[in-house]
XYZ file of C-alpha atoms in Angstrom:
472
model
C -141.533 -101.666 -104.344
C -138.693 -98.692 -104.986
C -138.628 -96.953 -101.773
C -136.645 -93.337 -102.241
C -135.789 -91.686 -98.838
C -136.582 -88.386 -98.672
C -134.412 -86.558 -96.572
C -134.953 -82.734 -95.292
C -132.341 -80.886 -94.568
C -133.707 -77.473 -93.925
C -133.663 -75.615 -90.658
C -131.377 -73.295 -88.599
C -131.270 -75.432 -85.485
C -131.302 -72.149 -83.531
C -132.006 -73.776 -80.314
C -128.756 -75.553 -80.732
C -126.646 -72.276 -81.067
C -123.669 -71.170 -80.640
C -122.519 -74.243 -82.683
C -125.346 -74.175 -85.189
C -126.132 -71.398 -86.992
C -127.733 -70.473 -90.166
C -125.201 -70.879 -92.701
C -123.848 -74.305 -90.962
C -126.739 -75.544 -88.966
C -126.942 -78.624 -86.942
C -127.447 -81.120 -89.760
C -124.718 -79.859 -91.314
C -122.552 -80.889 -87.910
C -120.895 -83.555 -86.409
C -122.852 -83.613 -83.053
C -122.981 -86.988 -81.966
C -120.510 -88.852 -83.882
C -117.252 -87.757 -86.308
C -119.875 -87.716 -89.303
C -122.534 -85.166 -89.598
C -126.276 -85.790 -88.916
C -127.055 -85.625 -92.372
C -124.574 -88.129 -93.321
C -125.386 -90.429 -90.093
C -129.107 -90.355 -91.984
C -128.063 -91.313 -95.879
C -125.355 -93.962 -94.283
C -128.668 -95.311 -92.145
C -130.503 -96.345 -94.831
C -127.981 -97.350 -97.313
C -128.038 -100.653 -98.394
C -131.578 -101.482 -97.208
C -133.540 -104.191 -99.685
C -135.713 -102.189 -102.392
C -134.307 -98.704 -101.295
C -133.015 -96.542 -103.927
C -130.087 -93.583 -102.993
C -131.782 -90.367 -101.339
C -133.284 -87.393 -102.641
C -132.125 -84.912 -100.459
C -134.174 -81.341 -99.878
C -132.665 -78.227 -98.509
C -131.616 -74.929 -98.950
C -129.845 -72.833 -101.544
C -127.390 -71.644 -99.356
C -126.272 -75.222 -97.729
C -126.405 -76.610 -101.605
C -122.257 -77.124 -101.877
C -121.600 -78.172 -98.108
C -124.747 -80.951 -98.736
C -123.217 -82.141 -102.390
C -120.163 -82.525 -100.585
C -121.239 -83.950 -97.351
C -122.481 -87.033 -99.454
C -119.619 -87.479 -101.681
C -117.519 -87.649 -98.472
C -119.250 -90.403 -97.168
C -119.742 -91.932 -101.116
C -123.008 -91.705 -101.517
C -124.578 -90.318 -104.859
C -128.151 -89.008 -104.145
C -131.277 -89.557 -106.422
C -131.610 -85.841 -106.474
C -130.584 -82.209 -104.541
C -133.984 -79.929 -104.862
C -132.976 -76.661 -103.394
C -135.350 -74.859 -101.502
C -135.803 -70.738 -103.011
C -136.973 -70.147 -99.263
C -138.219 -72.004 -95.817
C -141.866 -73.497 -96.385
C -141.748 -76.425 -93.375
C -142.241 -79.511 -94.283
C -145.321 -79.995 -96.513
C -144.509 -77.726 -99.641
C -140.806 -79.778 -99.228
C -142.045 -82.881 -99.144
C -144.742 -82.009 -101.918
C -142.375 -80.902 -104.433
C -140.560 -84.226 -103.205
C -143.231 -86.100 -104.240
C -144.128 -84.398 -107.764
C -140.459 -84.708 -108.423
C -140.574 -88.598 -107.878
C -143.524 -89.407 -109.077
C -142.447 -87.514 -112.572
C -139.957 -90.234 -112.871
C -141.485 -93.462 -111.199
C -145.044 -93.760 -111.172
C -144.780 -96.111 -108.496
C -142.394 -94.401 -106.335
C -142.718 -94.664 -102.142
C -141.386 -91.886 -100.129
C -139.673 -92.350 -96.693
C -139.251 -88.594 -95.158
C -136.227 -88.425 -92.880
C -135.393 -85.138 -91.182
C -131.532 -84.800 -91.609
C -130.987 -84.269 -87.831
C -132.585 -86.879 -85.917
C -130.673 -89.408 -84.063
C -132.141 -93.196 -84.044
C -130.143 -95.695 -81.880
C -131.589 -98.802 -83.019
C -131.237 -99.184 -86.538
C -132.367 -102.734 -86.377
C -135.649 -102.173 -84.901
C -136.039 -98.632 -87.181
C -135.727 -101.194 -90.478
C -138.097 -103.442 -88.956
C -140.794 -100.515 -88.285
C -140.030 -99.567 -91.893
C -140.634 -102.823 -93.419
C -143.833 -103.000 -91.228
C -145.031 -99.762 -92.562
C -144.193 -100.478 -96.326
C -147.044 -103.145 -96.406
C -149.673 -100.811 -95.437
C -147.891 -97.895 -97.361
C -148.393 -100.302 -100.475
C -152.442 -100.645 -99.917
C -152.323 -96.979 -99.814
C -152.103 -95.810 -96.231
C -149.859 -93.042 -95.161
C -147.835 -94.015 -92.322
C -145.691 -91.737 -89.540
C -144.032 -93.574 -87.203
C -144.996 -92.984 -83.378
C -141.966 -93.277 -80.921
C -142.611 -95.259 -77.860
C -141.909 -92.493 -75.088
C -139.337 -93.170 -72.641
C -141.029 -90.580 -70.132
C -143.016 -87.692 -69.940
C -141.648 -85.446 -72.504
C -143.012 -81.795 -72.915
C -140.784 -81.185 -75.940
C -142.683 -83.938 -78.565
C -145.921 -84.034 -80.052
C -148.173 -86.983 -79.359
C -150.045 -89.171 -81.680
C -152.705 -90.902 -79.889
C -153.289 -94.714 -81.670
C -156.743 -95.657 -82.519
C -157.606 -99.014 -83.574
C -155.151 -101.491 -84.257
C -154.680 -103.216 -88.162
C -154.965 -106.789 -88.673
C -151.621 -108.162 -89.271
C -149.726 -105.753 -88.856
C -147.761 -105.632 -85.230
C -146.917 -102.605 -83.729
C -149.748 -100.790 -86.497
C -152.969 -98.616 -85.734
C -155.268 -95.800 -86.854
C -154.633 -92.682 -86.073
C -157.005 -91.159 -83.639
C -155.471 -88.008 -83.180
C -152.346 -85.416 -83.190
C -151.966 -83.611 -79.807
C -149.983 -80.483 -79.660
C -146.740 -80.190 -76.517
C -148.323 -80.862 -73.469
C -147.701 -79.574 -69.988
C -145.626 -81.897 -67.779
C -148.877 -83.429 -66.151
C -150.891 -83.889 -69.426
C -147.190 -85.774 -70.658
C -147.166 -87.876 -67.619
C -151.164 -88.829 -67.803
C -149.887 -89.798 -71.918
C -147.481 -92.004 -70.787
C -149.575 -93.785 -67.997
C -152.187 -94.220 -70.938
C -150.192 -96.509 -72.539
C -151.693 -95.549 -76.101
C -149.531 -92.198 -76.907
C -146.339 -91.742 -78.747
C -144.152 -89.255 -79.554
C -144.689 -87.413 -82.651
C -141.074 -88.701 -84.239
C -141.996 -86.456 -88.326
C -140.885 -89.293 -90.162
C -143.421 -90.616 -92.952
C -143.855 -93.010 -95.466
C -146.284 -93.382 -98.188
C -146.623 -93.831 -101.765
C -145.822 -90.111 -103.889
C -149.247 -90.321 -105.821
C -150.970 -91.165 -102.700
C -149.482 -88.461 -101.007
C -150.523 -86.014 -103.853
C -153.776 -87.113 -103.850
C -154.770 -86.310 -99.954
C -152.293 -82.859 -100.259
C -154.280 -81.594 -103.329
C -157.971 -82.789 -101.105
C -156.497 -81.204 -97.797
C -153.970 -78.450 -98.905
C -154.781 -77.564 -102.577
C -153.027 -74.581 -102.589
C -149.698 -75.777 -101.476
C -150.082 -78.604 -103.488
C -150.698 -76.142 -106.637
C -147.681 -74.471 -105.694
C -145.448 -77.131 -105.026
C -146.716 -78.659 -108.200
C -145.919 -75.522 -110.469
C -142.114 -75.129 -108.662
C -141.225 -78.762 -109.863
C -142.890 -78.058 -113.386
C -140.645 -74.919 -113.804
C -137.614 -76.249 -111.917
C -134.239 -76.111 -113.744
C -130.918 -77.570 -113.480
C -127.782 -75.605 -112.053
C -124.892 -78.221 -111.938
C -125.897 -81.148 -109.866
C -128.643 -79.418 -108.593
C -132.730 -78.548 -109.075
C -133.329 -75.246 -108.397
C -137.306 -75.066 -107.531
C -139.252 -72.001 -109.431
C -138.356 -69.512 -107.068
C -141.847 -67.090 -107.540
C -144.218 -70.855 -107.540
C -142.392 -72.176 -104.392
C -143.078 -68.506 -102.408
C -146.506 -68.651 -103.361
C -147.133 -71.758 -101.333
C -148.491 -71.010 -97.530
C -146.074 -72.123 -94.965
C -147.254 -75.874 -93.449
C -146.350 -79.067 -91.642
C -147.070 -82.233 -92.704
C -149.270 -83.128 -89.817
C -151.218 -79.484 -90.175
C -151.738 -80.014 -94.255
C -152.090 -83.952 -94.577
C -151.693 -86.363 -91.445
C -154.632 -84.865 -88.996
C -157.271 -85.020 -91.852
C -156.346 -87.724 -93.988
C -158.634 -90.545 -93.299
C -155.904 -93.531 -94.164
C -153.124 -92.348 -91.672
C -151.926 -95.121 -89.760
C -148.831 -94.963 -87.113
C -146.333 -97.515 -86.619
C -144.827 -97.915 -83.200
C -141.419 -97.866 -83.208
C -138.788 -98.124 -80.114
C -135.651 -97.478 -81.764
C -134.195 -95.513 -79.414
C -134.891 -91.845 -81.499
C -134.013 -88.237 -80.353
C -134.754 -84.774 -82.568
C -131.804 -83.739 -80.466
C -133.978 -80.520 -80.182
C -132.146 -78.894 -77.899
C -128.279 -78.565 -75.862
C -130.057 -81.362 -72.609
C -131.603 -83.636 -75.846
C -128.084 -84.081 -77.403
C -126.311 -84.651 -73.973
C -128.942 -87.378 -73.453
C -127.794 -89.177 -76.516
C -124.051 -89.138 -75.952
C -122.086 -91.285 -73.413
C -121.304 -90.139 -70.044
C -118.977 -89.964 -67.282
C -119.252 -91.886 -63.723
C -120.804 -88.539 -62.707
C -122.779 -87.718 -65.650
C -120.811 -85.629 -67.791
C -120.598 -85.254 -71.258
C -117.029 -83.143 -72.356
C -116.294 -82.747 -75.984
C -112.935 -80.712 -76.799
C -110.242 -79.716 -74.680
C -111.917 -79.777 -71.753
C -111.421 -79.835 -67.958
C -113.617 -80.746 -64.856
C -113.137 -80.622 -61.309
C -116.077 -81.675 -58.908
C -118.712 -81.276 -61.713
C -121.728 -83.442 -61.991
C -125.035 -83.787 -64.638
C -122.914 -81.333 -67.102
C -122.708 -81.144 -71.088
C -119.264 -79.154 -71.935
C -118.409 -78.749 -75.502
C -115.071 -76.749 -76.494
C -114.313 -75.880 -80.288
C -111.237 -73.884 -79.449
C -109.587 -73.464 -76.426
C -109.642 -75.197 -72.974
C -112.385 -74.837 -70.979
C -112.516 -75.548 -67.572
C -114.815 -76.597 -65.539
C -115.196 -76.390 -61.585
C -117.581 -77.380 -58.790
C -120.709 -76.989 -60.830
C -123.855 -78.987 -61.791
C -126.701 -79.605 -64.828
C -125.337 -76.958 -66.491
C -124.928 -77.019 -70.328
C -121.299 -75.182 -71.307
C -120.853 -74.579 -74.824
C -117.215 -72.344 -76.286
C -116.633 -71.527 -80.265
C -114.606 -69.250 -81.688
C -116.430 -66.086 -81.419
C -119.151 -67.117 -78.502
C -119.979 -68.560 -75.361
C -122.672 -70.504 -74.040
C -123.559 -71.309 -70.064
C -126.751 -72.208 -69.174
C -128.828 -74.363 -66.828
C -129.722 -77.836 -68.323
C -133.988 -76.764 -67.317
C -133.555 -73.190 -69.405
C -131.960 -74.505 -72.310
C -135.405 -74.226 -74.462
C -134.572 -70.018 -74.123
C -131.717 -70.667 -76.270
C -133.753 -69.375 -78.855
C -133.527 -65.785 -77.061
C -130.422 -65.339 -77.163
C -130.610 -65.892 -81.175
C -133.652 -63.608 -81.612
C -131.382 -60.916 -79.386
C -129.015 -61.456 -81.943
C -131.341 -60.691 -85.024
C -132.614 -57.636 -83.215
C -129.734 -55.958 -82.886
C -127.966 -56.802 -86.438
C -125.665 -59.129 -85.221
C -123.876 -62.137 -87.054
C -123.146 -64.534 -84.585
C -126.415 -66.286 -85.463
C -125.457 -66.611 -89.221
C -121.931 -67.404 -89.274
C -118.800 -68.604 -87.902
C -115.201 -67.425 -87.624
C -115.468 -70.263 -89.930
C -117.092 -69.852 -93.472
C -117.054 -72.940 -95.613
C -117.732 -72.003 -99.761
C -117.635 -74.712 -102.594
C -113.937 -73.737 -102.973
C -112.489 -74.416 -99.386
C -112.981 -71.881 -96.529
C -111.963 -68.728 -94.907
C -111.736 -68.020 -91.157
C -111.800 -64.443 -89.431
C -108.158 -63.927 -87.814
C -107.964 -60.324 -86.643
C -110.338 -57.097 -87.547
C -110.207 -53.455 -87.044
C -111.264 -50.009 -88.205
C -110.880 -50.483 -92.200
C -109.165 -53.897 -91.647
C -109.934 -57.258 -91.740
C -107.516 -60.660 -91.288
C -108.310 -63.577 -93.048
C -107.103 -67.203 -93.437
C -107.929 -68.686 -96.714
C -107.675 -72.464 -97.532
C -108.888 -73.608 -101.497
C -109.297 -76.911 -102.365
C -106.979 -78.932 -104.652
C -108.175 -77.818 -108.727
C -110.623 -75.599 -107.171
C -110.536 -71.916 -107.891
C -112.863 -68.545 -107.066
C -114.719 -66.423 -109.103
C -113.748 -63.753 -111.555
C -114.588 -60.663 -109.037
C -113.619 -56.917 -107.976
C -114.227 -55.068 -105.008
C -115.865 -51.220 -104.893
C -114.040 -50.369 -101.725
C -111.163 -52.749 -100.638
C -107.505 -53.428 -101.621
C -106.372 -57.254 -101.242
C -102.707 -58.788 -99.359
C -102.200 -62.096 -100.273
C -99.138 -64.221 -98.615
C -99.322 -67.767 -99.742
C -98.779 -69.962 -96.250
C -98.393 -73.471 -98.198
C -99.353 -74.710 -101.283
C -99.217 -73.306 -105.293
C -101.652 -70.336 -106.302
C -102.302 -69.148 -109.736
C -103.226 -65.466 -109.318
C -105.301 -63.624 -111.468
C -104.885 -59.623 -111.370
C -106.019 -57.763 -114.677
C -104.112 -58.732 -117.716
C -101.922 -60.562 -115.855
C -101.245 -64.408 -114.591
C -98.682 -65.090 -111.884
C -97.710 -68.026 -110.264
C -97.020 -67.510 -106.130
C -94.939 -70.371 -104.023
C -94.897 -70.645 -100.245
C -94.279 -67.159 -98.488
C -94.502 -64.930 -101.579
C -97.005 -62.393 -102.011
C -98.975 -60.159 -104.286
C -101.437 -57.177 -103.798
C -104.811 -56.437 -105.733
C -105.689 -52.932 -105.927
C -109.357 -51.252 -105.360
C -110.980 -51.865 -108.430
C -109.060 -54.168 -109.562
C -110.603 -57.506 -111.408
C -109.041 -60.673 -110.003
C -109.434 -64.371 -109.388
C -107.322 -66.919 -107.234
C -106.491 -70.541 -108.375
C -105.022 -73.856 -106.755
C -103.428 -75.267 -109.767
C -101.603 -77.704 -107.400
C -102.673 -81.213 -105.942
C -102.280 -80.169 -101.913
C -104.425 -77.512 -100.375
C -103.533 -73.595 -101.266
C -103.278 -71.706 -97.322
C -102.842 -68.295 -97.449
C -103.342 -64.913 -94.862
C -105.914 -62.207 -96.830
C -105.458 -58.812 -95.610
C -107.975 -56.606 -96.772
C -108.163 -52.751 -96.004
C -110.336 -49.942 -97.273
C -113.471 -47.915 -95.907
C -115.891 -51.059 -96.680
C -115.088 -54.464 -95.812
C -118.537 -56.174 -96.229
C -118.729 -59.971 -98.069
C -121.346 -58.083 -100.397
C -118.554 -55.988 -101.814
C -118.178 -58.458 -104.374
C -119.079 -58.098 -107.986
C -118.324 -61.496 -110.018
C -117.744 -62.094 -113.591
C -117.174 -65.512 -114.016
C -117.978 -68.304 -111.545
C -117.431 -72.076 -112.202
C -120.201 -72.489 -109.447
C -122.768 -70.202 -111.314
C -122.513 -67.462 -108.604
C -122.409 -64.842 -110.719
């Protein structure tokens, strides 16, 4: 049996703002440990008996930060299918398993979601190999998380009858939508409930077969997207027009609630969705009066509190079950019970045309990254960092002139006809209008200071020519 983990990495996260936003959201981020939780899921799998390397789902715009994400950690997946737009998780996993089954016949899925943290890997490989023995008579399998308490946040599965041996494996008998806290705490007195976890496993033709019964129209779509998929670099770009005609669907919705050969696999494997800013402070380790502090951080008579600094001290004093969150450009303080209204404060931020819900100071591109220094009426400050043999595009601007002061590092500079090399604190200007491209021809990191002036100083004043990264 060739077992290909399916990982999804789509999602904003937005209940985990201000560090995750839409451009870098919380998969994409080192939240429990110094690797990211998409790179905590491929490393949790790697190795296993009969599994092959992942095939990872997510967006277009996250497609560089994921390629790279996975070469840091050296892992070379099956496959990167990018998403032309959100469709949850059943078109995803669909055009997963159409994808797979193109090329192995045979092939079993395991869905991960990319930001789920499981503490017990042991007992998570054991619940795996448990469900790959029904998965191989043809049963679809989620795995139900043994609740630790009376959780409002979760779905429920409620087991039905159990499956000869097979420990720790039942029917299905039903999905059950968030409950209220006394409906939760009646679940876990049952006994026989478990928290909806979203991971799956069954084989890809199976899968097809009870999508295209259940949910023939997202399984029509899904199936056209992969048929007219194409290659860009080490990607597969989905049909774009195929994949938006697909209705918008969960797994449990389009398959799992009408199938009639789900099963669910217990599992205690100590598993959070880290859902929220109280979810990921119950995961991480704690101080002898609760605390969690990430950063340069400070506390003084502070109990039950989650403090997370990105860049600058924070200090804390004489307060309790609060969650305390600092970045660059925002600020976070809320009570540990409220933190579910986290959302609001990202909707507020749609409705009024703000940014802080799409990106940081911060912005990471295939090339390196630039990070917002200073900004003013028709000026803008930039730090710019590009990656050793990395360059940008061919581009002009409409409506801005370009400063560039080279910090560290070599740059080959592109401006019209000309080539110029730049060393460490010389400098060069590009004119409105002008085409130009910048280069690190050296082997250390290029660090430079953009200043940019002019009556428009959006990021969609660019027109490219020529992109190595097939931006143009």
């Amino acid at each position: 049996m060739k077992i290909y983990p399916v990982i999804l990495s789509g999602g904003a996260g937005t209940r985990l703002w201000p560090l995750s936003r839409a451009v870098m959201p919380k998969q994409l981020l080192p939240l429990v440990t110094d690797k990211t939780m998409l790179q905590e899921t491929a490393l949790r799998v790697r190795g296993w008996p009969g599994l092959m390397a992942p095939l990872v789902v997510c967006g277009n715009e996250h497609r560089f930060l994921v390629a790279e994400q996975m070469r840091d950690i050296g892992i070379t997946p099956h496959g990167i299918l990018l998403e032309p737009a959100g469709r949850n998780t059943a078109p995803a996993v669909a055009a997963a398993a159409q994808y797979l089954h193109a090329q192995d016949p045979e092939a079993v899925m395991l869905v991960l979601p990319a930001d789920h943290v499981i503490e017990k890997n042991d007992a998570f490989r054991i619940a795996v190999e448990r469900a790959a023995a029904q998965v191989g008579q043809g049963a679809l399998a989620t795995f139900g998380i043994v609740p630790s308490g009376p959780e409002t946040g979760y779905g429920y599965i409620r087991r039905g009858e159990p499956l000869p041996g097979c420990d720790d494996c039942y029917k299905i008998e039903r999905f059950v939508e968030k409950p209220d806290r006394n409906t939760a705490e009646g679940f876990v007195a049952d006994g026989g409930f478990y928290w909806n976890s979203g991971m799956f496993m069954f084989r890809a033709d199976r899968f097809l077969a009870e999508i295209e019964k259940h949910a023939p129209t997202i399984a029509q779509a899904a199936g056209a997207a992969v048929q007219a998929a194409y290659s860009d670099l080490d990607f597969c770009r989905l049909n774009e027009a195929a994949f938006a005609a697909s209705p918008s669907d969960s797994i449990d919705y389009a398959v799992m609630e009408h199938t009639r050969d789900g099963i669910v696999v217990a599992a205690d494997i100590g598993w959070s969705d880290v859902g929220s800013w109280s979810a990921l402070a119950d995961v991480q380790p704690k101080d002898a009066d609760g605390n969690v502090a990430r950063g340069d951080v400070y506390l003084d008579s502070t109990t039950n509190t989650l403090v997370r600094a990105e860049s600058r001290i924070v200090a804390v004093v004489g307060v309790k079950d609060l969650v305390v969150v600092e970045t660059n450009d925002a600020v976070l303080v809320a009570h540990k019970d409220m933190v579910q209204r986290v959302k609001n404060v990202v909707d507020h931020l749609k409705g009024n045309a703000r940014t802080e819900h799409l990106v940081h100071t911060k912005v990471y591109r295939p090339w390196g990254y630039y990070e917002g220094i200073d900004a003013g009426e028709r000026f803008q400050v930039k730090r710019i960092c590009v990656k050793p043999g990395e360059k940008l595009s061919l581009q002009m601007h409409h409506h801005r002139a370009e400063h560039w002061i080279v910090v560290s590092g070599t740059a080959r500079v592109t401006c019209g006809d000309q080539v110029t090399l730049l060393a460490e604190n010389e400098s060069t200007y590009i004119p409105i209008g002008m085409t130009h491209r910048l280069e690190n021809p050296g082997k250390l990191p290029l660090h430079l200071i953009e200043v940019q002036s002019g009556s428009y100083l959006g990021e969609d004043d660019i027109v490219r020519f020529e992109d190595i990264y097939k931006r143009a």
